[in-house]
Protein backbone atom coordinates (compact mmCIF):
# COMPACT_ATOMS: atom_id res chain seq x y z
CA UNK A 1 -38.99 -61.55 -62.15
CA UNK A 2 -37.14 -64.62 -60.91
CA UNK A 3 -34.13 -64.15 -58.65
CA UNK A 4 -31.57 -66.94 -58.86
CA UNK A 5 -29.02 -67.83 -56.23
CA UNK A 6 -26.09 -70.17 -56.76
CA UNK A 7 -27.26 -72.33 -53.85
CA UNK A 8 -30.28 -73.37 -55.92
CA UNK A 9 -28.04 -75.56 -58.06
CA UNK A 10 -25.68 -76.74 -55.33
CA UNK A 11 -26.15 -80.06 -53.54
CA UNK A 12 -24.08 -82.20 -51.21
CA UNK A 13 -22.61 -85.63 -51.87
CA UNK A 14 -23.71 -87.24 -48.62
CA UNK A 15 -25.20 -90.50 -49.90
CA UNK A 16 -24.79 -92.27 -46.57
CA UNK A 17 -27.95 -93.25 -44.73
CA UNK A 18 -26.72 -91.89 -41.39
CA UNK A 19 -29.60 -93.30 -39.33
CA UNK A 20 -29.33 -96.85 -40.72
CA UNK A 21 -25.52 -96.74 -40.56
CA UNK A 22 -25.55 -95.68 -36.88
CA UNK A 23 -28.07 -98.43 -36.03
CA UNK A 24 -25.99 -101.07 -37.82
CA UNK A 25 -22.80 -99.85 -36.13
CA UNK A 26 -24.46 -100.20 -32.72
CA UNK A 27 -25.53 -103.77 -33.49
CA UNK A 28 -22.05 -104.78 -34.64
CA UNK A 29 -20.50 -103.14 -31.55
CA UNK A 30 -22.66 -105.31 -29.27
CA UNK A 31 -21.55 -108.37 -31.23
CA UNK A 32 -17.89 -107.32 -30.80
CA UNK A 33 -18.43 -107.15 -27.03
CA UNK A 34 -20.05 -110.61 -26.96
CA UNK A 35 -17.26 -112.08 -29.09
CA UNK A 36 -14.54 -110.43 -27.00
CA UNK A 37 -15.99 -111.71 -23.71
CA UNK A 38 -16.31 -115.24 -25.13
CA UNK A 39 -12.72 -115.02 -26.39
CA UNK A 40 -11.43 -114.13 -22.90
CA UNK A 41 -13.42 -116.97 -21.31
CA UNK A 42 -12.12 -119.58 -23.77
CA UNK A 43 -8.48 -118.46 -23.61
CA UNK A 44 -8.56 -118.29 -19.80
CA UNK A 45 -10.25 -121.71 -19.53
CA UNK A 46 -7.76 -123.18 -21.99
CA UNK A 47 -4.81 -122.00 -19.87
CA UNK A 48 -6.39 -123.03 -16.54
CA UNK A 49 -7.55 -126.49 -17.70
CA UNK A 50 -4.58 -127.06 -20.04
CA UNK A 51 -6.94 -127.56 -22.98
CA UNK A 52 -5.55 -126.87 -26.46
CA UNK A 53 -9.08 -127.17 -27.90
CA UNK A 54 -10.32 -124.29 -25.76
CA UNK A 55 -7.20 -122.23 -26.40
CA UNK A 56 -7.38 -122.73 -30.17
CA UNK A 57 -11.07 -121.79 -30.29
CA UNK A 58 -10.35 -118.75 -28.12
CA UNK A 59 -7.77 -117.43 -30.56
CA UNK A 60 -10.16 -118.24 -33.40
CA UNK A 61 -12.72 -115.98 -31.68
CA UNK A 62 -10.00 -113.33 -31.38
CA UNK A 63 -9.63 -113.18 -35.18
CA UNK A 64 -13.38 -112.67 -35.53
CA UNK A 65 -13.39 -109.97 -32.84
CA UNK A 66 -10.70 -108.17 -34.84
CA UNK A 67 -12.66 -108.50 -38.09
CA UNK A 68 -15.86 -107.24 -36.47
CA UNK A 69 -13.90 -104.38 -34.90
CA UNK A 70 -12.83 -103.46 -38.43
CA UNK A 71 -16.51 -103.30 -39.39
CA UNK A 72 -17.20 -100.82 -36.57
CA UNK A 73 -14.18 -98.76 -37.66
CA UNK A 74 -15.50 -98.60 -41.23
CA UNK A 75 -18.86 -97.29 -40.00
CA UNK A 76 -17.28 -94.60 -37.83
CA UNK A 77 -14.80 -93.56 -40.50
CA UNK A 78 -17.59 -93.20 -43.05
CA UNK A 79 -19.73 -91.16 -40.65
CA UNK A 80 -16.86 -88.88 -39.59
CA UNK A 81 -15.87 -88.20 -43.21
CA UNK A 82 -19.37 -88.01 -44.69
CA UNK A 83 -18.90 -84.33 -45.61
CA UNK A 84 -15.21 -84.51 -46.47
CA UNK A 85 -14.83 -82.82 -49.88
CA UNK A 86 -11.88 -85.07 -50.73
CA UNK A 87 -14.39 -87.90 -51.21
CA UNK A 88 -15.84 -86.65 -54.51
CA UNK A 89 -18.80 -89.02 -54.54
CA UNK A 90 -19.19 -89.46 -50.80
CA UNK A 91 -18.03 -92.24 -48.49
CA UNK A 92 -20.49 -94.96 -49.46
CA UNK A 93 -17.69 -97.22 -50.68
CA UNK A 94 -15.91 -97.12 -47.31
CA UNK A 95 -18.49 -99.58 -46.00
CA UNK A 96 -18.04 -101.68 -49.15
CA UNK A 97 -14.28 -101.68 -48.53
CA UNK A 98 -14.97 -102.90 -44.99
CA UNK A 99 -17.06 -105.74 -46.40
CA UNK A 100 -14.34 -106.59 -48.94
CA UNK A 101 -11.66 -106.71 -46.23
CA UNK A 102 -13.89 -108.88 -44.05
CA UNK A 103 -14.42 -111.23 -46.99
CA UNK A 104 -10.64 -111.64 -47.39
CA UNK A 105 -10.26 -112.34 -43.66
CA UNK A 106 -13.11 -114.83 -43.92
CA UNK A 107 -11.23 -116.59 -46.72
CA UNK A 108 -8.10 -116.76 -44.55
CA UNK A 109 -10.17 -118.30 -41.74
CA UNK A 110 -11.51 -120.90 -44.22
CA UNK A 111 -7.95 -121.83 -45.26
CA UNK A 112 -6.85 -122.05 -41.62
CA UNK A 113 -9.78 -124.30 -40.69
CA UNK A 114 -9.12 -126.52 -43.74
CA UNK A 115 -5.41 -126.81 -42.84
CA UNK A 116 -6.14 -127.68 -39.21
CA UNK A 117 -8.80 -130.22 -40.26
CA UNK A 118 -6.43 -131.99 -42.66
CA UNK A 119 -3.69 -131.99 -40.00
CA UNK A 120 -6.09 -133.52 -37.45
CA UNK A 121 -7.15 -136.13 -40.02
CA UNK A 122 -3.53 -137.14 -40.68
CA UNK A 123 -2.41 -136.83 -37.06
CA UNK A 124 -5.37 -137.75 -34.81
CA UNK A 125 -5.39 -136.23 -31.33
CA UNK A 126 -7.13 -137.27 -28.14
CA UNK A 127 -10.30 -135.20 -27.71
CA UNK A 128 -11.87 -134.27 -24.35
CA UNK A 129 -15.42 -134.66 -25.67
CA UNK A 130 -17.42 -133.41 -22.68
CA UNK A 131 -15.29 -130.31 -22.16
CA UNK A 132 -15.17 -129.51 -25.88
CA UNK A 133 -18.96 -129.96 -26.31
CA UNK A 134 -19.69 -127.67 -23.37
CA UNK A 135 -17.52 -124.90 -24.81
CA UNK A 136 -18.94 -125.43 -28.31
CA UNK A 137 -22.48 -125.17 -26.92
CA UNK A 138 -21.73 -121.93 -25.05
CA UNK A 139 -20.05 -120.60 -28.19
CA UNK A 140 -23.13 -121.53 -30.22
CA UNK A 141 -25.37 -119.54 -27.85
CA UNK A 142 -23.12 -116.49 -28.24
CA UNK A 143 -23.08 -116.90 -32.02
CA UNK A 144 -26.86 -117.34 -32.24
CA UNK A 145 -27.29 -114.12 -30.24
CA UNK A 146 -24.85 -112.38 -32.61
CA UNK A 147 -26.65 -113.70 -35.71
CA UNK A 148 -29.95 -112.47 -34.27
CA UNK A 149 -28.51 -109.00 -33.57
CA UNK A 150 -27.13 -108.61 -37.11
CA UNK A 151 -29.58 -110.78 -39.04
CA UNK A 152 -32.70 -108.87 -38.01
CA UNK A 153 -31.45 -105.74 -39.79
CA UNK A 154 -29.66 -107.60 -42.57
CA UNK A 155 -32.82 -109.30 -43.85
CA UNK A 156 -35.56 -106.84 -42.96
CA UNK A 157 -33.99 -103.48 -43.70
CA UNK A 158 -35.81 -101.12 -46.03
CA UNK A 159 -34.32 -98.99 -48.74
CA UNK A 160 -35.09 -95.29 -48.67
CA UNK A 161 -33.18 -94.05 -51.67
CA UNK A 162 -34.29 -90.69 -53.02
CA UNK A 163 -32.89 -88.49 -55.72
CA UNK A 164 -30.75 -85.61 -54.51
CA UNK A 165 -30.95 -83.69 -57.78
CA UNK A 166 -33.21 -80.68 -57.58
CA UNK A 167 -34.59 -78.97 -60.65
CA UNK A 168 -34.97 -75.19 -60.69
CA UNK A 169 -35.99 -74.50 -64.27
CA UNK A 170 -37.68 -71.09 -64.32
CA UNK A 171 -37.19 -70.47 -68.03
CA UNK A 172 -40.13 -70.63 -70.42
CA UNK A 173 -39.63 -72.95 -73.40
CA UNK A 174 -41.88 -73.48 -76.36
CA UNK A 175 -43.45 -76.95 -76.46
CA UNK A 176 -43.46 -78.47 -79.91
CA UNK A 177 -45.87 -81.15 -81.01
CA UNK A 178 -43.45 -83.98 -80.36
CA UNK A 179 -42.89 -83.02 -76.74
CA UNK A 180 -46.57 -82.38 -75.99
CA UNK A 181 -47.49 -85.82 -77.26
CA UNK A 182 -44.67 -87.52 -75.41
CA UNK A 183 -45.33 -85.63 -72.17
CA UNK A 184 -48.84 -87.11 -72.16
CA UNK A 185 -47.46 -90.57 -72.90
CA UNK A 186 -44.82 -90.20 -70.20
CA UNK A 187 -47.37 -89.62 -67.47
CA UNK A 188 -48.32 -93.28 -67.73
CA UNK A 189 -44.66 -94.31 -67.59
CA UNK A 190 -44.15 -92.17 -64.49
CA UNK A 191 -47.10 -93.88 -62.81
CA UNK A 192 -45.59 -97.28 -63.59
CA UNK A 193 -42.19 -96.16 -62.35
CA UNK A 194 -43.73 -94.78 -59.18
CA UNK A 195 -45.48 -98.12 -58.64
CA UNK A 196 -42.14 -99.86 -59.14
CA UNK A 197 -40.59 -97.48 -56.62
CA UNK A 198 -43.30 -98.30 -54.08
CA UNK A 199 -42.67 -102.00 -54.54
CA UNK A 200 -38.97 -101.47 -53.96
CA UNK A 201 -39.70 -99.50 -50.81
CA UNK A 202 -42.09 -102.11 -49.50
CA UNK A 203 -39.88 -105.08 -50.23
CA UNK A 204 -36.44 -103.47 -50.26
CA UNK A 205 -33.53 -105.16 -48.55
CA UNK A 206 -30.65 -103.58 -46.74
CA UNK A 207 -27.69 -103.30 -49.13
CA UNK A 208 -25.02 -102.62 -46.49
CA UNK A 209 -22.04 -104.73 -47.60
CA UNK A 210 -20.13 -103.85 -44.43
CA UNK A 211 -22.93 -105.34 -42.32
CA UNK A 212 -23.11 -108.32 -44.68
CA UNK A 213 -19.42 -109.06 -44.05
CA UNK A 214 -19.95 -108.96 -40.27
CA UNK A 215 -23.10 -111.08 -40.59
CA UNK A 216 -21.24 -113.76 -42.56
CA UNK A 217 -18.50 -113.82 -39.92
CA UNK A 218 -20.90 -114.60 -37.06
CA UNK A 219 -22.88 -116.97 -39.29
CA UNK A 220 -19.64 -118.82 -40.05
CA UNK A 221 -18.92 -119.06 -36.33
CA UNK A 222 -22.43 -120.39 -35.65
CA UNK A 223 -22.02 -122.94 -38.44
CA UNK A 224 -18.67 -124.17 -37.11
CA UNK A 225 -20.20 -124.48 -33.61
CA UNK A 226 -23.09 -126.62 -34.93
CA UNK A 227 -20.74 -128.82 -36.97
CA UNK A 228 -18.37 -129.13 -34.00
CA UNK A 229 -21.18 -130.23 -31.66
CA UNK A 230 -22.42 -132.79 -34.23
CA UNK A 231 -18.91 -134.15 -34.80
CA UNK A 232 -18.08 -134.31 -31.08
CA UNK A 233 -21.37 -136.05 -30.31
CA UNK A 234 -20.72 -138.73 -32.96
CA UNK A 235 -17.16 -139.10 -31.72
CA UNK A 236 -18.31 -139.56 -28.13
CA UNK A 237 -21.12 -142.02 -28.97
CA UNK A 238 -19.45 -144.09 -31.71
CA UNK A 239 -15.75 -143.38 -31.28
CA UNK A 240 -15.56 -141.72 -34.72
CA UNK A 241 -12.81 -139.22 -34.00
CA UNK A 242 -12.36 -138.55 -37.73
CA UNK A 243 -15.79 -136.85 -37.90
CA UNK A 244 -14.32 -133.82 -36.12
CA UNK A 245 -11.85 -133.24 -38.96
CA UNK A 246 -14.44 -134.06 -41.64
CA UNK A 247 -16.92 -131.50 -40.29
CA UNK A 248 -14.08 -129.00 -40.17
CA UNK A 249 -13.50 -129.48 -43.92
CA UNK A 250 -17.23 -129.10 -44.64
CA UNK A 251 -17.31 -125.88 -42.64
CA UNK A 252 -14.18 -124.59 -44.39
CA UNK A 253 -15.77 -125.22 -47.80
CA UNK A 254 -18.95 -123.31 -46.90
CA UNK A 255 -17.04 -120.41 -45.33
CA UNK A 256 -14.78 -120.29 -48.39
CA UNK A 257 -17.81 -120.07 -50.68
CA UNK A 258 -19.30 -117.19 -48.65
CA UNK A 259 -15.93 -115.44 -48.79
CA UNK A 260 -15.67 -115.84 -52.58
CA UNK A 261 -19.20 -114.55 -53.23
CA UNK A 262 -18.70 -111.50 -50.99
CA UNK A 263 -15.32 -110.73 -52.58
CA UNK A 264 -16.95 -110.95 -56.01
CA UNK A 265 -19.82 -108.65 -55.00
CA UNK A 266 -17.81 -106.01 -53.13
CA UNK A 267 -14.85 -106.17 -55.52
CA UNK A 268 -17.16 -105.46 -58.45
CA UNK A 269 -18.57 -102.39 -56.68
CA UNK A 270 -15.09 -101.07 -55.82
CA UNK A 271 -14.13 -101.42 -59.50
CA UNK A 272 -17.36 -99.64 -60.59
CA UNK A 273 -18.69 -102.76 -62.28
CA UNK A 274 -22.39 -102.28 -63.05
CA UNK A 275 -24.23 -104.69 -60.75
CA UNK A 276 -27.73 -103.50 -61.70
CA UNK A 277 -28.07 -103.59 -65.48
CA UNK A 278 -31.82 -103.20 -65.09
CA UNK A 279 -31.18 -99.75 -63.59
CA UNK A 280 -29.22 -98.69 -66.68
CA UNK A 281 -32.03 -100.05 -68.87
CA UNK A 282 -34.64 -98.09 -66.89
CA UNK A 283 -32.62 -94.87 -67.21
CA UNK A 284 -32.33 -95.36 -70.96
CA UNK A 285 -36.04 -96.17 -71.29
CA UNK A 286 -37.11 -93.07 -69.32
CA UNK A 287 -35.06 -90.80 -71.60
CA UNK A 288 -35.88 -92.49 -74.92
CA UNK A 289 -39.63 -92.69 -74.24
CA UNK A 290 -39.85 -88.92 -74.84
CA UNK A 291 -39.60 -87.05 -78.16
CA UNK A 292 -36.86 -88.58 -80.33
CA UNK A 293 -34.25 -88.72 -77.57
CA UNK A 294 -31.46 -91.24 -77.99
CA UNK A 295 -29.00 -92.13 -75.22
CA UNK A 296 -25.50 -92.31 -76.71
CA UNK A 297 -23.43 -92.66 -73.54
CA UNK A 298 -24.41 -93.90 -70.09
CA UNK A 299 -22.37 -94.50 -66.93
CA UNK A 300 -23.92 -95.83 -63.71
CA UNK A 301 -22.01 -96.51 -60.50
CA UNK A 302 -22.56 -97.20 -56.81
CA UNK A 303 -22.25 -94.33 -54.29
CA UNK A 304 -24.04 -95.65 -51.18
CA UNK A 305 -26.48 -98.21 -49.80
CA UNK A 306 -28.74 -98.88 -52.82
CA UNK A 307 -27.88 -95.43 -54.20
CA UNK A 308 -26.30 -94.79 -57.57
CA UNK A 309 -24.92 -91.92 -59.64
CA UNK A 310 -25.31 -91.61 -63.40
CA UNK A 311 -23.87 -89.63 -66.31
CA UNK A 312 -26.23 -89.57 -69.28
CA UNK A 313 -25.38 -88.20 -72.73
CA UNK A 314 -28.24 -87.92 -75.21
CA UNK A 315 -28.92 -86.70 -78.75
CA UNK A 316 -32.23 -85.14 -79.81
CA UNK A 317 -33.79 -82.84 -82.42
CA UNK A 318 -35.74 -81.09 -79.66
CA UNK A 319 -33.33 -80.26 -76.81
CA UNK A 320 -34.80 -79.05 -73.54
CA UNK A 321 -33.28 -77.67 -70.35
CA UNK A 322 -31.20 -80.07 -68.25
CA UNK A 323 -33.83 -79.95 -65.49
CA UNK A 324 -36.39 -81.40 -67.91
CA UNK A 325 -34.36 -84.60 -68.30
CA UNK A 326 -33.58 -84.80 -64.59
CA UNK A 327 -37.30 -84.66 -63.87
CA UNK A 328 -37.76 -87.69 -66.14
CA UNK A 329 -35.24 -89.62 -64.04
CA UNK A 330 -36.67 -88.44 -60.70
CA UNK A 331 -39.05 -91.42 -60.81
CA UNK A 332 -36.07 -93.76 -60.29
CA UNK A 333 -35.49 -93.76 -56.50
CA UNK A 334 -32.03 -95.36 -56.61
CA UNK A 335 -30.57 -92.39 -58.51
CA UNK A 336 -28.97 -90.05 -55.98
CA UNK A 337 -26.84 -87.96 -58.36
CA UNK A 338 -27.37 -87.34 -62.08
CA UNK A 339 -25.38 -85.43 -64.69
CA UNK A 340 -27.00 -84.89 -68.10
CA UNK A 341 -25.19 -83.95 -71.33
CA UNK A 342 -27.38 -82.85 -74.27
CA UNK A 343 -26.43 -82.77 -77.95
CA UNK A 344 -28.72 -81.24 -80.56
CA UNK A 345 -29.17 -83.26 -83.73
CA UNK A 346 -29.06 -80.93 -86.75
CA UNK A 347 -29.94 -83.58 -89.33
CA UNK A 348 -31.99 -86.75 -89.70
CA UNK A 349 -29.11 -89.22 -89.83
CA UNK A 350 -27.58 -88.44 -86.43
CA UNK A 351 -30.22 -90.39 -84.50
CA UNK A 352 -30.49 -93.32 -86.89
CA UNK A 353 -29.36 -96.69 -85.58
CA UNK A 354 -26.07 -97.77 -87.14
CA UNK A 355 -25.60 -101.28 -88.60
CA UNK A 356 -23.18 -102.04 -85.72
CA UNK A 357 -25.83 -101.09 -83.13
CA UNK A 358 -28.42 -103.23 -84.93
CA UNK A 359 -26.10 -106.23 -84.68
CA UNK A 360 -25.49 -105.49 -81.01
């Protein structure tokens, strides 16, 4: 006799990779400290040496310190509210929101740099080349260190998504001919899916959009430092003062592009836009490869770093327990939460493809 407890079917909605999130938060915090120290040095030097170039760059660093501080806040907020029941599908999107906000701030920085560059092109100013190059070089060293701190995890992180749905089917069902045949066939599909899962694990990338926003901020700073050094060097050697403004416009264009792409990516996630159509196709294939199952409704959305939730509605002549269908989808590592709705087909026509579907 099987004894069932309600806890067998309960599960949490903590889709946050706490270990990876804590490690990323620590990295960003170190970058905030570096940026803050550099900001104080530049602002102090600008006041002491009466240099507007140093003062302007110091306040520019201050905006980045604030943006990176926002990244740290997003990590801590997500961790502290990971088990808050008010977040129905967990706090995975908090980090995405942090990335989205950072992308907007990055866009504002791009506009500011473009405005200043155009102003300098129209109204040329005397440039203290040696002083400016020294500060730009020190700033570059700080930015390279920051890129290294964030970039190591950003490019080499591994995904460890696992399904959080647990099957506890202790009922005994009869197995008709269709299911027996398809169970045998499915074993090969499961092997292929498992191989696909292994490949994803081996080559997976970190999908932390909050970290990506911080990474792009420090990368933008490093880029502007390189362009500034190049422009200042040409200005010093050849007297081309206009190169400073030109490089500023080039940097603004690149930063603006990064901002746009990150806004597009994170904005789509916040609006539940399906970013991985191949995942939806794999879910449908797993279900429809068995018996005469037909998926009639499918919703897939992001809940955490490379983790997704799905609602699947299917029609079949041979309905099985919900756990049976969840086991089919257990081979897809990105699925962290699955809800299955089953409809029994009483006639032949209900699973036929309609003319509209054929055209689609």
